[in-house]
Amino acid sequence: MKAAPQVRAGLERRVVPYPALRSLPAPAPLAMPEQRLDQGPSRLPPILDVGLRRILLIGLTLALTAAAGWRMTHILTPGGLGLADLGMLVLFCILFAWIAFAFLSGVAGLFLTWRGARARWRPRPVILTRTALLAPVYNEDPHRVLAGLEAIHEDLVACGVAELYDIFVLSDTRDPDIARDEATGVLRLRARTGAPDRFFYRRRALNRDRKAGNIAEWVTACGADYEGMVILDADSLMSGDTLVRLTAELERDPKAGLIQTLPTIINGSTLFARMQQFAGRLYGPMVARGQAWWSGAEGNYWGHNAIIRTRTFAACAGLPHIKGGKPFGGHILSHDFVEAALLRRGGWAVRMAAHLDGSYEETPPSLVDMAVRDRRWCQGNLQHAAVLPARGLHWVSRLHMARGILAYATSPLWLGFLILGGLVWANQRQAPGAESSAALTLFAVTMAMLMAPKAMAAVMTLSQTGARRAYGGAARLLAGVVAELVLSSLIAASMMLMQSRAVVDVLLGRDSGWNAQTRDDPQISLADAWRRHRRHTATGLAWVVLAGLLDPMLLAWTSPLALGLVLSAPLTVWTSRAHAPGRWGIFQTPEEAVPPRVISRANALRLRHEGEHAARREIDRLMSEPVPPHIPAAVRVRPRRQEADVTS
């Protein structure tokens, strides 16, 4: 028993001089205590003074909501305020406040985007600290992950800072074939790059606490050697220049605990993915700048493409388990929001670097795959209801979690609003004092506020010659905006029902599980789409019949939702098909017009990895077979001669 530590120490001394044989660097443990939600400071000192911005934003939101609610009250009163009217009024105020808040935040983002368009280029800063790039994976395609990491490393080499960044593949993979490809892939990556001491691999025996637990285990084992850590998803890419600037911001701001970038969606190949990619690229920067404007040091964390101060994370963000069973109890699924709130509770700033480009991710290729991901996110966000009462959290951190909950709760709220609206319409149809013109005006104002952020971003882009050309010119840009508006309106009805079903499932205690995300073209058949959408189609047909019998005007107002539900199955099939970037000349993004080096390199490396798949399988087959001993030809022939001599 006493010899075991000596043996382990001897092995460590033997392994250290040969980095290519190590799966992890020498241990650098860092304590990461579990945080308590029932204890915390009574008051948090401010870090950035943005109080006036928040007062302005929230004050205007309440003022607009009060005016719209007052107008809605007058619309509902001619038929008498019944129970359905009151319910519709409450839902309207909640949903209108949600729209008004996003609209006002978008206006702030528009101004900041316009001002930032004239910002000067700044030289790349000099950095001194070491940073770890962490890629947690779970049954992902190793070719995609390793190609991206190799491209990032090459970009860091081109920037002359590769020695300051170590790359870790942290595997929770359960499939043994995928795990073997991960391990051998990292070894090949070390040999190919000539940097064996920059790439490391670790596969956990137990998947405790999923992604959050995976990262926490790395922090407790290796975290003390690194000032910062950048969390990557399986589909994440970041340019070397962006990583250097992100690291420099962490070095320059001693109060920063976490700095989040805005990932740009890339590599969309289906019509659905390309639509999401176009919308995110065109509207996303303005929305992100608006959120950063009022969030200040109480920003949010999206779980990837962000840099975190390692020791701060270890001291403040050890996640506890929530009491009770699934789906609300157990480990925290959507850990990112909670980790951001705990970092701010610990006195550290959490902010967004919306001005930095060069941060990328991918999106699900179809509506069905988006719904599967949303189901998992829905459970994680609703679980935050148990974290909201935690002591010591900043009220803006609570607001982020509340907005995350509402992001999914708004779907059943909209569904309830439509149902109550139909009942109220039936009652007021017979009331001579019904103010149809006032209702139409209020509807138009609400829709205008809902669409305004998209219109503002499009106008801003059209006003800039270089940006306009990057989207294929004014005509293609406008065509893309219209096509995205039409398609998203048709898809919205199915998403509303899917998210409403997800909320009900969570409330009934049904767990979402933990599955790898689909990232490549799904090739959904019409039969499969029909199985998934048959209830949506039936709901749409029923609404058409009932609304048509009730009042043709009601059917006309709700026709986009009804049409989206009736056509949900073929729409899903059509949008899940491959869509070439140049087809119809729409949905082009700047990253397609002039691909950044890291994206082009990652795509090329992925193709090479896939092309080597058969060769790697053959090598695995040969290595698994027993190796026969080598016998010289002369030795093999001699026994036959001796046998012949004996016979004669």
XYZ file of C-alpha atoms in Angstrom:
648
model
C 0.000 0.000 0.000
C 2.835 2.398 0.825
C 4.514 1.805 -2.549
C 1.560 2.986 -4.608
C 2.202 6.756 -4.208
C 5.885 6.237 -5.008
C 4.964 4.308 -8.151
C 2.547 7.038 -9.225
C 5.155 9.735 -8.560
C 7.723 7.789 -10.556
C 5.319 7.418 -13.467
C 4.589 11.146 -13.388
C 8.297 11.947 -13.482
C 8.733 9.605 -16.422
C 5.751 11.007 -18.327
C 6.432 14.732 -17.841
C 9.388 14.948 -20.298
C 7.216 13.449 -23.082
C 4.197 15.716 -23.665
C 2.903 13.590 -26.564
C 2.257 10.739 -24.142
C 0.231 12.808 -21.680
C -3.530 13.105 -21.765
C -3.414 16.025 -19.314
C -0.693 18.407 -18.141
C 0.803 18.181 -14.680
C -1.861 18.673 -11.981
C -2.632 22.240 -10.907
C -5.584 21.806 -8.518
C -7.909 24.650 -7.652
C -10.605 24.439 -4.979
C -14.152 25.016 -6.226
C -16.542 25.055 -3.246
C -20.250 24.528 -3.785
C -22.183 27.768 -3.403
C -25.238 28.124 -1.187
C -28.395 29.716 -2.509
C -29.759 30.523 0.949
C -26.800 32.723 1.881
C -25.414 35.832 0.251
C -24.568 39.499 0.706
C -27.413 41.863 1.542
C -26.208 44.524 -0.906
C -23.899 44.478 -3.926
C -21.762 47.546 -4.627
C -22.135 48.937 -8.182
C -19.373 48.335 -10.697
C -20.657 50.270 -13.712
C -23.140 53.094 -13.236
C -25.936 52.436 -15.746
C -28.828 53.146 -13.393
C -30.242 55.993 -15.508
C -30.297 53.765 -18.581
C -32.301 51.143 -16.739
C -34.715 53.714 -15.322
C -35.248 55.099 -18.816
C -35.734 51.661 -20.382
C -38.075 50.277 -17.742
C -39.942 53.582 -17.339
C -40.667 53.849 -21.054
C -41.663 50.166 -21.161
C -44.186 50.692 -18.365
C -45.486 53.904 -19.964
C -46.041 52.257 -23.355
C -47.649 49.226 -21.721
C -49.973 51.420 -19.626
C -51.054 53.387 -22.718
C -51.659 50.243 -24.747
C -53.470 48.566 -21.832
C -55.688 51.616 -21.360
C -56.562 51.513 -25.067
C -57.276 47.808 -24.895
C -59.617 48.410 -21.954
C -61.688 50.807 -24.077
C -61.793 48.253 -26.882
C -63.081 45.555 -24.548
C -65.641 47.612 -22.564
C -68.432 47.954 -25.195
C -69.381 44.326 -24.730
C -68.860 44.459 -20.977
C -65.750 43.323 -19.097
C -66.313 39.663 -18.480
C -63.909 37.030 -17.224
C -62.553 36.366 -20.725
C -62.047 40.115 -21.257
C -60.087 40.490 -18.029
C -57.956 37.475 -18.849
C -57.247 38.810 -22.331
C -56.364 42.241 -20.913
C -53.847 40.759 -18.448
C -52.221 38.591 -21.113
C -52.105 41.523 -23.510
C -50.294 43.726 -20.997
C -47.707 41.016 -20.246
C -47.046 40.303 -23.925
C -47.030 43.965 -24.918
C -44.499 44.765 -22.162
C -42.303 41.961 -23.531
C -42.483 43.486 -27.030
C -41.982 47.070 -25.803
C -38.902 46.148 -23.773
C -37.297 44.449 -26.790
C -38.245 47.384 -29.026
C -36.676 49.999 -26.736
C -33.561 47.886 -26.232
C -33.312 47.610 -30.028
C -33.559 51.396 -30.392
C -30.591 51.758 -28.023
C -28.728 49.115 -30.014
C -29.483 50.982 -33.251
C -27.845 54.142 -31.938
C -24.804 52.246 -30.647
C -24.464 50.320 -33.919
C -24.609 53.564 -35.913
C -21.966 55.100 -33.661
C -19.820 51.954 -33.756
C -19.907 51.875 -37.555
C -17.524 54.832 -37.524
C -15.127 53.335 -34.954
C -11.494 53.172 -35.942
C -9.467 49.996 -36.288
C -7.212 49.337 -33.307
C -3.949 47.378 -33.401
C -3.848 43.949 -31.801
C -2.860 44.270 -28.131
C 0.002 42.466 -26.412
C -1.020 39.791 -23.899
C 0.968 38.075 -21.169
C -1.277 35.551 -19.427
C -1.989 31.907 -20.193
C -5.479 30.847 -21.260
C -7.113 27.444 -21.630
C -9.552 26.707 -24.456
C -12.048 24.126 -23.182
C -14.160 22.067 -25.594
C -16.640 19.890 -23.641
C -18.096 17.209 -25.949
C -20.783 14.575 -25.594
C -21.175 12.044 -28.435
C -20.276 14.729 -30.994
C -18.680 14.210 -34.403
C -14.926 14.220 -33.618
C -14.094 15.443 -37.144
C -16.109 18.629 -36.643
C -14.696 19.315 -33.186
C -11.040 18.608 -33.983
C -11.117 20.444 -37.309
C -12.371 23.543 -35.522
C -9.768 23.296 -32.781
C -6.964 22.808 -35.297
C -8.136 25.869 -37.241
C -8.204 27.926 -34.042
C -4.677 26.769 -33.153
C -3.384 27.656 -36.620
C -4.937 31.109 -36.315
C -3.229 31.581 -32.948
C 0.055 30.523 -34.528
C -0.466 33.128 -37.225
C -0.982 35.725 -34.489
C 2.238 34.614 -32.785
C 0.584 33.708 -29.446
C -0.055 29.955 -29.705
C 2.263 29.223 -26.758
C -0.136 31.119 -24.452
C -3.165 28.947 -25.276
C -3.625 25.292 -24.343
C -6.527 23.364 -25.895
C -8.454 20.723 -23.949
C -10.992 18.259 -25.323
C -13.111 17.349 -22.282
C -15.103 14.287 -23.251
C -18.304 13.022 -21.681
C -18.866 10.700 -24.649
C -20.487 7.347 -23.897
C -20.181 5.762 -27.348
C -16.890 3.795 -27.332
C -16.366 4.170 -31.098
C -16.704 7.950 -30.912
C -14.458 8.051 -27.842
C -11.757 6.092 -29.706
C -11.970 8.544 -32.607
C -11.642 11.432 -30.152
C -8.524 10.052 -28.496
C -6.767 8.998 -31.701
C -7.829 12.261 -33.324
C -6.133 14.305 -30.600
C -2.961 12.223 -31.018
C -3.001 12.817 -34.771
C -3.634 16.505 -34.134
C -0.546 16.689 -31.921
C 1.580 15.023 -34.564
C 0.200 17.051 -37.456
C 0.571 20.454 -35.778
C 3.936 19.701 -34.214
C 2.606 21.076 -30.923
C 2.067 18.067 -28.628
C 2.154 20.224 -25.510
C -0.751 22.407 -26.714
C -3.462 19.726 -27.079
C -4.862 17.579 -24.266
C -7.632 15.048 -23.898
C -9.600 13.722 -20.940
C -12.629 11.454 -20.884
C -14.649 11.237 -17.680
C -15.711 7.909 -16.240
C -18.874 9.436 -14.740
C -20.918 12.196 -16.397
C -21.706 13.942 -13.144
C -23.635 17.213 -13.657
C -23.223 17.111 -17.429
C -21.395 20.053 -19.044
C -21.160 22.131 -15.853
C -19.662 19.187 -13.977
C -17.268 18.496 -16.842
C -15.876 22.030 -16.676
C -15.814 21.997 -12.860
C -13.699 18.817 -12.849
C -11.181 20.475 -15.154
C -11.061 23.573 -12.916
C -10.343 21.494 -9.816
C -7.649 19.482 -11.628
C -5.879 22.021 -13.868
C -7.330 25.473 -13.272
C -4.547 26.979 -11.174
C -2.198 27.191 -14.180
C -4.436 29.486 -16.223
C -5.560 33.056 -15.654
C -8.520 32.643 -17.988
C -10.510 29.936 -19.718
C -12.557 30.179 -22.903
C -15.528 27.807 -23.113
C -16.283 26.422 -26.578
C -19.161 24.346 -27.879
C -18.705 21.473 -30.292
C -19.556 23.820 -33.181
C -17.726 26.890 -31.855
C -15.054 28.775 -33.766
C -13.090 31.843 -32.688
C -10.411 33.675 -34.609
C -6.975 34.143 -33.098
C -7.346 37.923 -33.228
C -10.625 37.772 -31.279
C -9.121 35.489 -28.644
C -6.183 37.857 -28.188
C -8.449 40.893 -27.837
C -10.749 39.018 -25.461
C -7.793 37.978 -23.315
C -6.467 41.544 -23.343
C -9.832 42.844 -22.090
C -9.724 40.378 -19.187
C -6.160 41.478 -18.358
C -7.037 45.159 -18.625
C -10.181 45.033 -16.446
C -9.317 43.720 -12.953
C -13.029 43.610 -12.016
C -14.092 41.477 -14.980
C -15.078 37.928 -14.089
C -16.650 36.975 -17.432
C -16.744 38.598 -20.872
C -19.248 37.216 -23.374
C -18.876 37.575 -27.147
C -21.696 37.564 -29.687
C -21.371 34.362 -31.791
C -22.245 34.720 -35.470
C -24.041 31.759 -37.048
C -22.131 30.151 -39.927
C -22.126 27.094 -42.221
C -25.905 26.947 -42.621
C -26.682 24.521 -45.437
C -30.472 24.046 -45.203
C -33.043 26.729 -45.919
C -34.025 26.806 -42.228
C -30.423 27.156 -41.049
C -29.636 29.797 -43.655
C -32.682 31.808 -42.634
C -31.562 31.686 -38.990
C -28.012 32.538 -40.052
C -29.152 35.561 -42.078
C -31.449 36.861 -39.332
C -28.849 36.405 -36.609
C -26.152 38.140 -38.625
C -28.325 41.079 -39.683
C -30.289 41.715 -36.485
C -28.098 40.125 -33.796
C -25.368 42.783 -33.380
C -27.906 45.564 -32.852
C -29.876 43.534 -30.300
C -26.664 42.536 -28.481
C -25.420 46.120 -28.263
C -28.763 47.211 -26.871
C -28.649 44.516 -24.201
C -25.051 45.376 -23.290
C -26.095 49.054 -22.995
C -28.534 48.439 -20.148
C -26.941 45.309 -18.635
C -23.614 46.947 -17.804
C -21.650 44.820 -15.339
C -24.701 42.624 -14.716
C -24.603 40.951 -18.105
C -25.476 37.389 -18.995
C -23.600 34.264 -20.081
C -24.688 31.960 -22.907
C -22.478 29.007 -22.009
C -19.861 29.280 -24.762
C -17.625 31.655 -26.732
C -16.860 33.601 -23.560
C -13.714 34.126 -21.481
C -13.861 33.579 -17.706
C -11.352 34.418 -14.984
C -10.505 30.926 -13.742
C -9.867 31.582 -10.048
C -12.933 33.805 -9.839
C -15.075 31.094 -11.403
C -13.709 28.512 -8.968
C -14.366 30.721 -5.949
C -17.868 31.904 -6.914
C -19.575 29.550 -9.366
C -19.599 26.070 -7.827
C -23.170 25.010 -8.605
C -25.309 23.353 -5.930
C -28.008 20.782 -6.550
C -31.620 21.907 -6.238
C -33.732 19.916 -3.828
C -36.499 17.766 -5.276
C -36.855 15.455 -8.239
C -36.738 16.083 -11.952
C -37.468 18.149 -13.927
C -37.004 21.022 -11.438
C -34.685 19.342 -8.952
C -31.196 17.919 -9.289
C -28.237 19.584 -10.956
C -28.829 22.871 -12.755
C -29.266 22.281 -16.484
C -28.998 25.832 -17.835
C -25.929 26.514 -15.754
C -24.746 29.582 -17.683
C -27.357 32.073 -16.406
C -26.809 30.908 -12.835
C -23.007 31.016 -13.076
C -23.222 34.598 -14.355
C -25.488 35.527 -11.436
C -23.135 33.897 -8.914
C -20.101 35.666 -10.371
C -21.867 39.017 -10.001
C -22.921 38.055 -6.475
C -19.253 37.495 -5.738
C -18.476 41.086 -6.684
C -17.237 40.506 -10.249
C -18.419 42.112 -13.464
C -20.172 40.058 -16.140
C -20.307 41.995 -19.368
C -20.664 41.585 -23.102
C -18.065 42.498 -25.729
C -20.607 43.063 -28.507
C -18.034 45.028 -30.509
C -15.805 41.996 -31.111
C -16.182 40.048 -34.359
C -14.601 36.675 -35.045
C -16.803 34.549 -32.773
C -18.855 31.853 -34.521
C -21.272 28.989 -33.929
C -23.741 26.869 -35.910
C -27.506 26.416 -35.648
C -29.818 23.362 -35.848
C -30.541 22.468 -39.474
C -34.329 22.089 -39.218
C -37.371 23.176 -37.266
C -37.612 19.715 -35.702
C -34.016 19.851 -34.463
C -34.577 23.366 -33.162
C -37.582 22.091 -31.194
C -35.510 19.272 -29.668
C -32.885 21.756 -28.493
C -35.565 24.142 -27.288
C -37.135 21.373 -25.222
C -33.899 20.953 -23.260
C -33.432 24.692 -22.909
C -37.044 25.092 -21.825
C -36.543 22.719 -18.901
C -33.325 24.451 -17.908
C -34.843 27.926 -18.057
C -37.990 26.956 -16.144
C -35.747 25.379 -13.520
C -34.424 28.884 -12.812
C -37.672 29.562 -10.961
C -36.057 27.701 -8.063
C -32.946 29.927 -8.285
C -34.726 33.296 -8.482
C -35.244 33.536 -4.667
C -31.534 32.910 -3.956
C -30.051 35.412 -1.534
C -27.585 38.069 -2.631
C -28.298 38.053 -6.379
C -28.358 41.362 -8.213
C -31.846 42.290 -9.406
C -30.637 42.476 -13.011
C -29.345 38.895 -12.721
C -32.825 37.910 -11.557
C -34.239 39.846 -14.521
C -32.115 37.816 -16.946
C -33.426 34.577 -15.466
C -37.011 35.865 -15.456
C -36.684 36.833 -19.125
C -35.287 33.371 -19.848
C -38.359 31.825 -18.245
C -40.673 34.166 -20.154
C -38.907 33.303 -23.417
C -40.729 29.969 -23.233
C -43.739 30.982 -21.135
C -44.762 33.539 -23.785
C -45.733 30.704 -26.157
C -48.559 29.351 -23.946
C -49.417 32.970 -23.084
C -49.837 33.800 -26.777
C -51.881 30.633 -27.240
C -54.138 31.608 -24.357
C -54.412 35.144 -25.724
C -55.580 33.822 -29.115
C -58.165 31.531 -27.548
C -59.536 34.275 -25.297
C -59.444 36.658 -28.239
C -61.718 34.337 -30.185
C -64.188 34.214 -27.302
C -64.148 37.980 -26.873
C -64.551 38.468 -30.633
C -67.630 36.231 -30.574
C -69.189 38.307 -27.797
C -68.337 41.698 -29.264
C -69.405 40.753 -32.767
C -72.981 41.251 -31.603
C -72.205 44.499 -29.705
C -72.898 47.604 -31.833
C -70.289 49.646 -29.934
C -67.330 47.422 -30.776
C -64.372 49.610 -31.757
C -62.987 47.636 -34.656
C -60.962 50.567 -35.975
C -59.313 51.115 -32.576
C -58.510 47.412 -32.375
C -56.984 47.514 -35.836
C -54.860 50.523 -34.878
C -53.618 48.866 -31.675
C -52.830 45.692 -33.599
C -50.882 47.689 -36.179
C -48.882 49.500 -33.485
C -48.054 46.203 -31.742
C -46.922 44.570 -34.995
C -44.875 47.655 -35.888
C -43.050 47.501 -32.551
C -42.494 43.769 -33.023
C -41.000 44.230 -36.496
C -39.208 47.540 -35.838
C -35.864 46.055 -34.657
C -35.595 44.085 -37.901
C -36.498 47.110 -39.986
C -34.011 49.312 -38.121
C -31.184 46.822 -38.628
C -32.006 46.507 -42.333
C -32.084 50.294 -42.824
C -28.793 50.666 -40.955
C -27.151 48.056 -43.189
C -28.590 49.568 -46.370
C -27.111 52.933 -45.431
C -23.562 51.522 -45.407
C -22.056 50.729 -48.796
C -19.614 48.061 -47.621
C -22.153 46.288 -45.422
C -24.774 46.398 -48.170
C -22.418 44.742 -50.649
C -21.494 42.033 -48.125
C -25.140 40.927 -48.150
C -25.218 40.779 -51.959
C -26.488 44.296 -52.621
C -29.614 46.238 -51.732
C -32.031 44.092 -53.769
C -30.825 40.798 -52.316
C -30.735 42.211 -48.822
C -34.326 43.446 -49.042
C -35.435 40.153 -50.603
C -33.795 38.290 -47.729
C -35.524 40.507 -45.146
C -38.940 39.905 -46.747
C -38.348 36.155 -47.165
C -37.167 35.830 -43.550
C -40.208 37.759 -42.345
C -42.623 35.544 -44.291
C -40.955 32.239 -43.351
C -40.539 33.133 -39.673
C -44.204 34.215 -39.525
C -45.326 30.879 -40.954
C -43.040 28.893 -38.655
C -44.037 30.919 -35.579
C -47.336 29.063 -35.152
C -45.673 25.628 -35.011
C -42.977 26.930 -32.658
C -45.684 28.352 -30.397
C -47.387 24.964 -30.093
C -44.092 23.076 -29.703
C -42.883 25.378 -26.932
C -46.283 25.275 -25.241
C -46.095 21.482 -25.277
C -42.558 21.662 -23.849
C -43.723 23.894 -20.979
C -46.567 21.496 -20.187
C -44.196 18.510 -20.266
C -41.838 20.207 -17.826
C -44.669 21.141 -15.487
C -45.858 17.520 -15.585
C -42.403 16.318 -14.509
C -41.162 14.863 -17.793
C -37.380 15.085 -18.118
C -35.802 16.108 -21.433
C -32.807 13.773 -21.098
C -29.384 14.526 -22.565
C -28.775 13.799 -26.239
C -26.233 15.043 -28.738
C -27.499 17.823 -30.977
C -28.094 17.209 -34.691
C -25.742 19.504 -36.617
C -25.780 18.176 -40.186
C -28.508 18.015 -42.829
C -31.344 15.926 -41.324
C -33.136 14.939 -44.578
C -36.571 14.851 -42.936
C -39.140 12.859 -44.933
C -42.721 13.963 -45.401
C -43.934 10.944 -43.409
C -41.703 11.858 -40.465
C -42.758 15.507 -40.680
C -46.414 14.477 -40.743
C -45.983 12.385 -37.589
C -44.494 15.380 -35.825
C -46.941 17.966 -37.159
C -50.244 16.116 -37.548
C -51.670 17.696 -34.395
C -50.510 21.124 -35.556
C -52.210 20.580 -38.926
C -55.433 19.444 -37.246
C -55.324 22.476 -34.943
C -54.877 24.800 -37.925
C -57.766 23.248 -39.842
C -60.014 23.416 -36.786
C -59.147 27.088 -36.302
C -59.923 27.836 -39.973
C -63.362 26.247 -39.665
C -64.261 27.832 -36.316
C -62.920 31.293 -37.185
C -64.626 31.191 -40.573
C -67.958 30.316 -38.994
C -67.494 32.899 -36.260
C -66.399 35.849 -38.405
C -64.432 35.945 -41.678
C -62.636 39.048 -40.371
C -61.227 37.033 -37.449
C -59.966 34.430 -39.913
C -58.319 37.167 -41.992
C -56.521 38.604 -38.937
C -55.160 35.214 -37.900
C -54.545 33.821 -41.399
C -50.700 33.743 -41.096
C -50.908 31.540 -37.991
C -53.594 29.299 -39.502
C -51.692 28.927 -42.776
C -48.459 28.112 -40.929
C -50.188 25.347 -38.961
C -51.974 23.835 -41.972
C -48.731 23.783 -43.984
C -46.462 22.868 -41.051
C -45.450 19.402 -42.333
C -44.481 20.350 -45.919
C -42.931 23.568 -44.616
C -40.649 21.585 -42.301
C -39.646 19.234 -45.126
C -38.967 22.085 -47.525
C -36.927 24.177 -45.105
C -34.859 21.147 -44.020
C -33.512 20.619 -47.542
C -30.093 21.820 -48.633
C -30.104 25.396 -49.903
C -27.112 26.642 -51.883
C -25.805 30.070 -50.839
C -26.314 31.543 -54.298
C -29.745 30.107 -54.924
C -32.357 32.851 -55.446
C -29.652 35.312 -54.392
C -30.948 35.739 -50.839
C -29.757 34.968 -47.303
C -26.131 35.753 -48.157
C -24.057 36.872 -45.181
C -20.717 38.723 -45.001
C -18.946 35.548 -43.831
C -19.987 33.888 -47.111
C -19.018 36.837 -49.284
C -15.503 37.001 -47.791
C -14.950 33.961 -45.525
C -12.616 34.661 -42.581
C -9.482 32.541 -42.540
C -10.487 30.478 -39.502
C -13.823 29.480 -41.077
C -12.322 28.518 -44.439
C -9.586 26.532 -42.735
C -11.983 24.723 -40.397
C -14.222 23.691 -43.304
C -11.235 22.457 -45.308
C -9.899 20.503 -42.352
C -13.302 18.949 -41.744
C -13.408 17.685 -45.319
C -9.913 16.239 -44.898
C -10.878 14.553 -41.631
C -13.940 13.025 -43.289
C -11.873 11.884 -46.245
C -9.501 10.045 -43.914
C -12.334 8.164 -42.197
C -11.961 4.941 -44.210
C -8.179 4.885 -43.712
C -8.541 5.361 -39.960
C -11.073 2.540 -39.795
C -8.687 0.224 -41.667
C -5.841 1.141 -39.308
C -8.107 0.418 -36.328
C -9.032 -2.961 -37.825
C -5.418 -3.928 -38.453
C -4.289 -2.818 -35.006
C -7.058 -4.852 -33.326
C -5.948 -8.096 -34.973
C -3.175 -10.224 -33.423
C 0.254 -9.497 -34.867
C 1.992 -12.706 -36.102
C 5.695 -13.152 -35.269
C 8.156 -12.590 -38.050
C 9.692 -15.842 -39.369
C 12.460 -15.578 -42.023
C 11.775 -17.414 -45.274
C 14.759 -19.746 -44.870
C 13.510 -20.917 -41.491
C 10.012 -21.544 -42.842
C 11.316 -23.734 -45.698
C 13.864 -25.813 -43.689
C 11.380 -28.012 -41.785
C 9.901 -29.246 -45.079
C 13.332 -30.403 -46.314
C 14.014 -32.234 -43.072
C 10.649 -33.912 -43.296
C 11.428 -34.976 -46.873
C 14.796 -36.449 -45.814
C 13.178 -38.517 -43.063
C 10.580 -39.873 -45.486
C 13.228 -40.967 -48.009
